[in-house]
Amino acid sequence: MLFFWLVLLIVAVSLVVFLWVGTLFFQRYIYTEPTRGLYWQAPAAGAVMGLFFAGWCLLVATTPGVTPTDNPY
């Protein structure tokens, strides 16, 4: 179970980094400066997406009768 949470933590941190760097690159490419709230917006979006993926994985993992070939979600 620790491996499960570790993987989801790595996914959430990767999302934060990807969103932060991607927004910095894209907004500096289009505009003269990036958004002012990027220091809290990227971690918030990464945390929300990480929680969504964690909930989805828990839902699939705890559903009775789920097999790799028969997944209802």
Short mmCIF file of N, CA and C in Angstrom, two decimals:
data_model
loop_
_atom_site.label_atom_id
_atom_site.label_comp_id
_atom_site.label_asym_id
_atom_site.label_seq_id
_atom_site.Cartn_x
_atom_site.Cartn_y
_atom_site.Cartn_z
N MET A 1 0.82 -1.19 0.00
CA MET A 1 0.00 0.00 0.00
C MET A 1 0.87 1.27 0.00
N LEU A 2 2.05 1.17 0.62
CA LEU A 2 2.95 2.31 0.63
C LEU A 2 3.41 2.65 -0.79
N PHE A 3 3.64 1.62 -1.59
CA PHE A 3 4.05 1.83 -2.98
C PHE A 3 2.97 2.59 -3.74
N PHE A 4 1.71 2.25 -3.49
CA PHE A 4 0.57 2.91 -4.13
C PHE A 4 0.59 4.41 -3.84
N TRP A 5 0.74 4.78 -2.56
CA TRP A 5 0.74 6.19 -2.18
C TRP A 5 1.98 6.91 -2.70
N LEU A 6 3.10 6.20 -2.74
CA LEU A 6 4.32 6.80 -3.24
C LEU A 6 4.20 7.13 -4.73
N VAL A 7 3.63 6.22 -5.48
CA VAL A 7 3.43 6.46 -6.91
C VAL A 7 2.47 7.64 -7.13
N LEU A 8 1.40 7.70 -6.36
CA LEU A 8 0.46 8.81 -6.52
C LEU A 8 1.07 10.14 -6.09
N LEU A 9 1.94 10.12 -5.09
CA LEU A 9 2.65 11.34 -4.69
C LEU A 9 3.60 11.80 -5.80
N ILE A 10 4.29 10.87 -6.41
CA ILE A 10 5.18 11.20 -7.52
C ILE A 10 4.38 11.76 -8.70
N VAL A 11 3.22 11.20 -8.96
CA VAL A 11 2.35 11.71 -10.04
C VAL A 11 1.91 13.13 -9.73
N ALA A 12 1.49 13.39 -8.49
CA ALA A 12 1.04 14.74 -8.12
C ALA A 12 2.17 15.75 -8.22
N VAL A 13 3.36 15.40 -7.74
CA VAL A 13 4.50 16.32 -7.81
C VAL A 13 4.89 16.55 -9.27
N SER A 14 4.84 15.52 -10.08
CA SER A 14 5.15 15.67 -11.50
C SER A 14 4.14 16.59 -12.19
N LEU A 15 2.87 16.48 -11.81
CA LEU A 15 1.86 17.37 -12.37
C LEU A 15 2.12 18.82 -11.98
N VAL A 16 2.50 19.05 -10.74
CA VAL A 16 2.81 20.41 -10.29
C VAL A 16 3.96 20.98 -11.12
N VAL A 17 5.02 20.21 -11.27
CA VAL A 17 6.19 20.69 -12.02
C VAL A 17 5.82 20.92 -13.48
N PHE A 18 5.09 19.99 -14.08
CA PHE A 18 4.69 20.13 -15.48
C PHE A 18 3.80 21.36 -15.68
N LEU A 19 2.83 21.55 -14.81
CA LEU A 19 1.93 22.70 -14.94
C LEU A 19 2.68 24.01 -14.74
N TRP A 20 3.59 24.04 -13.78
CA TRP A 20 4.34 25.26 -13.50
C TRP A 20 5.25 25.62 -14.68
N VAL A 21 6.06 24.67 -15.10
CA VAL A 21 7.02 24.92 -16.19
C VAL A 21 6.28 25.16 -17.51
N GLY A 22 5.24 24.40 -17.77
CA GLY A 22 4.48 24.58 -19.00
C GLY A 22 3.81 25.94 -19.07
N THR A 23 3.25 26.38 -17.94
CA THR A 23 2.61 27.69 -17.91
C THR A 23 3.64 28.80 -18.06
N LEU A 24 4.79 28.66 -17.38
CA LEU A 24 5.84 29.66 -17.54
C LEU A 24 6.29 29.77 -18.99
N PHE A 25 6.54 28.64 -19.62
CA PHE A 25 7.00 28.65 -21.01
C PHE A 25 5.95 29.24 -21.94
N PHE A 26 4.71 28.74 -21.83
CA PHE A 26 3.67 29.15 -22.77
C PHE A 26 3.29 30.61 -22.59
N GLN A 27 3.16 31.05 -21.35
CA GLN A 27 2.77 32.44 -21.15
C GLN A 27 3.90 33.42 -21.46
N ARG A 28 5.13 33.03 -21.24
CA ARG A 28 6.24 33.91 -21.65
C ARG A 28 6.39 33.93 -23.16
N TYR A 29 5.97 32.87 -23.81
CA TYR A 29 6.02 32.82 -25.27
C TYR A 29 4.97 33.75 -25.88
N ILE A 30 3.78 33.78 -25.28
CA ILE A 30 2.68 34.58 -25.82
C ILE A 30 2.68 36.01 -25.26
N TYR A 31 2.83 36.14 -23.95
CA TYR A 31 2.75 37.44 -23.29
C TYR A 31 4.15 37.89 -22.85
N THR A 32 4.23 39.08 -22.25
CA THR A 32 5.52 39.59 -21.80
C THR A 32 5.92 39.03 -20.44
N GLU A 33 4.94 38.62 -19.62
CA GLU A 33 5.24 38.04 -18.31
C GLU A 33 4.16 37.03 -17.95
N PRO A 34 4.50 36.02 -17.15
CA PRO A 34 3.50 35.02 -16.78
C PRO A 34 2.51 35.57 -15.74
N THR A 35 1.52 34.80 -15.46
CA THR A 35 0.50 35.19 -14.49
C THR A 35 1.10 35.42 -13.12
N ARG A 36 0.51 36.30 -12.34
CA ARG A 36 1.06 36.65 -11.03
C ARG A 36 0.83 35.57 -9.99
N GLY A 37 -0.23 34.81 -10.10
CA GLY A 37 -0.56 33.81 -9.09
C GLY A 37 -0.04 32.42 -9.38
N LEU A 38 0.94 32.32 -10.24
CA LEU A 38 1.44 31.00 -10.64
C LEU A 38 2.05 30.24 -9.47
N TYR A 39 2.61 30.93 -8.48
CA TYR A 39 3.25 30.25 -7.35
C TYR A 39 2.26 29.45 -6.51
N TRP A 40 0.96 29.77 -6.56
CA TRP A 40 -0.02 28.97 -5.83
C TRP A 40 -0.97 28.24 -6.77
N GLN A 41 -1.14 28.71 -8.00
CA GLN A 41 -2.08 28.08 -8.92
C GLN A 41 -1.60 26.73 -9.43
N ALA A 42 -0.33 26.61 -9.76
CA ALA A 42 0.20 25.33 -10.24
C ALA A 42 0.16 24.26 -9.15
N PRO A 43 0.60 24.55 -7.90
CA PRO A 43 0.48 23.52 -6.85
C PRO A 43 -0.98 23.17 -6.53
N ALA A 44 -1.87 24.14 -6.59
CA ALA A 44 -3.28 23.85 -6.32
C ALA A 44 -3.87 22.95 -7.40
N ALA A 45 -3.59 23.25 -8.65
CA ALA A 45 -4.09 22.42 -9.75
C ALA A 45 -3.48 21.02 -9.70
N GLY A 46 -2.19 20.93 -9.41
CA GLY A 46 -1.55 19.62 -9.29
C GLY A 46 -2.11 18.81 -8.14
N ALA A 47 -2.41 19.47 -7.02
CA ALA A 47 -2.98 18.77 -5.87
C ALA A 47 -4.39 18.28 -6.17
N VAL A 48 -5.19 19.10 -6.83
CA VAL A 48 -6.56 18.68 -7.19
C VAL A 48 -6.52 17.51 -8.15
N MET A 49 -5.66 17.58 -9.15
CA MET A 49 -5.56 16.48 -10.10
C MET A 49 -5.01 15.22 -9.44
N GLY A 50 -4.04 15.38 -8.53
CA GLY A 50 -3.50 14.23 -7.80
C GLY A 50 -4.55 13.58 -6.92
N LEU A 51 -5.38 14.38 -6.25
CA LEU A 51 -6.46 13.82 -5.44
C LEU A 51 -7.50 13.11 -6.30
N PHE A 52 -7.78 13.67 -7.46
CA PHE A 52 -8.72 13.01 -8.37
C PHE A 52 -8.19 11.64 -8.79
N PHE A 53 -6.92 11.57 -9.19
CA PHE A 53 -6.33 10.30 -9.60
C PHE A 53 -6.26 9.31 -8.43
N ALA A 54 -5.97 9.81 -7.23
CA ALA A 54 -5.93 8.93 -6.05
C ALA A 54 -7.31 8.36 -5.76
N GLY A 55 -8.33 9.19 -5.84
CA GLY A 55 -9.69 8.71 -5.62
C GLY A 55 -10.12 7.71 -6.68
N TRP A 56 -9.76 7.97 -7.91
CA TRP A 56 -10.10 7.06 -9.00
C TRP A 56 -9.41 5.71 -8.80
N CYS A 57 -8.13 5.74 -8.45
CA CYS A 57 -7.39 4.49 -8.22
C CYS A 57 -7.95 3.72 -7.03
N LEU A 58 -8.29 4.43 -5.96
CA LEU A 58 -8.89 3.76 -4.80
C LEU A 58 -10.24 3.16 -5.14
N LEU A 59 -11.03 3.85 -5.95
CA LEU A 59 -12.32 3.33 -6.37
C LEU A 59 -12.15 2.04 -7.15
N VAL A 60 -11.21 2.02 -8.07
CA VAL A 60 -10.98 0.82 -8.87
C VAL A 60 -10.40 -0.30 -8.01
N ALA A 61 -9.47 0.04 -7.11
CA ALA A 61 -8.80 -0.98 -6.31
C ALA A 61 -9.72 -1.62 -5.28
N THR A 62 -10.71 -0.89 -4.81
CA THR A 62 -11.58 -1.43 -3.76
C THR A 62 -12.91 -1.97 -4.29
N THR A 63 -13.12 -1.94 -5.58
CA THR A 63 -14.35 -2.48 -6.15
C THR A 63 -14.27 -4.00 -6.16
N PRO A 64 -15.26 -4.66 -5.58
CA PRO A 64 -15.21 -6.13 -5.57
C PRO A 64 -15.44 -6.72 -6.97
N GLY A 65 -14.69 -7.76 -7.26
CA GLY A 65 -14.85 -8.48 -8.52
C GLY A 65 -14.16 -7.86 -9.72
N VAL A 66 -13.30 -6.88 -9.52
CA VAL A 66 -12.61 -6.24 -10.64
C VAL A 66 -11.41 -7.09 -11.04
N THR A 67 -11.29 -7.33 -12.33
CA THR A 67 -10.14 -8.01 -12.89
C THR A 67 -9.49 -7.09 -13.90
N PRO A 68 -8.26 -7.34 -14.33
CA PRO A 68 -7.62 -6.48 -15.32
C PRO A 68 -8.38 -6.39 -16.64
N THR A 69 -9.16 -7.42 -16.97
CA THR A 69 -9.90 -7.40 -18.24
C THR A 69 -11.34 -6.96 -18.05
N ASP A 70 -11.85 -6.92 -16.82
CA ASP A 70 -13.23 -6.55 -16.56
C ASP A 70 -13.26 -5.42 -15.52
N ASN A 71 -13.06 -4.20 -16.00
CA ASN A 71 -13.02 -3.03 -15.13
C ASN A 71 -14.20 -2.13 -15.47
N PRO A 72 -15.14 -1.90 -14.55
CA PRO A 72 -16.32 -1.12 -14.89
C PRO A 72 -16.07 0.39 -14.97
N TYR A 73 -14.91 0.85 -14.57
CA TYR A 73 -14.69 2.30 -14.55
C TYR A 73 -13.79 2.73 -15.64
#
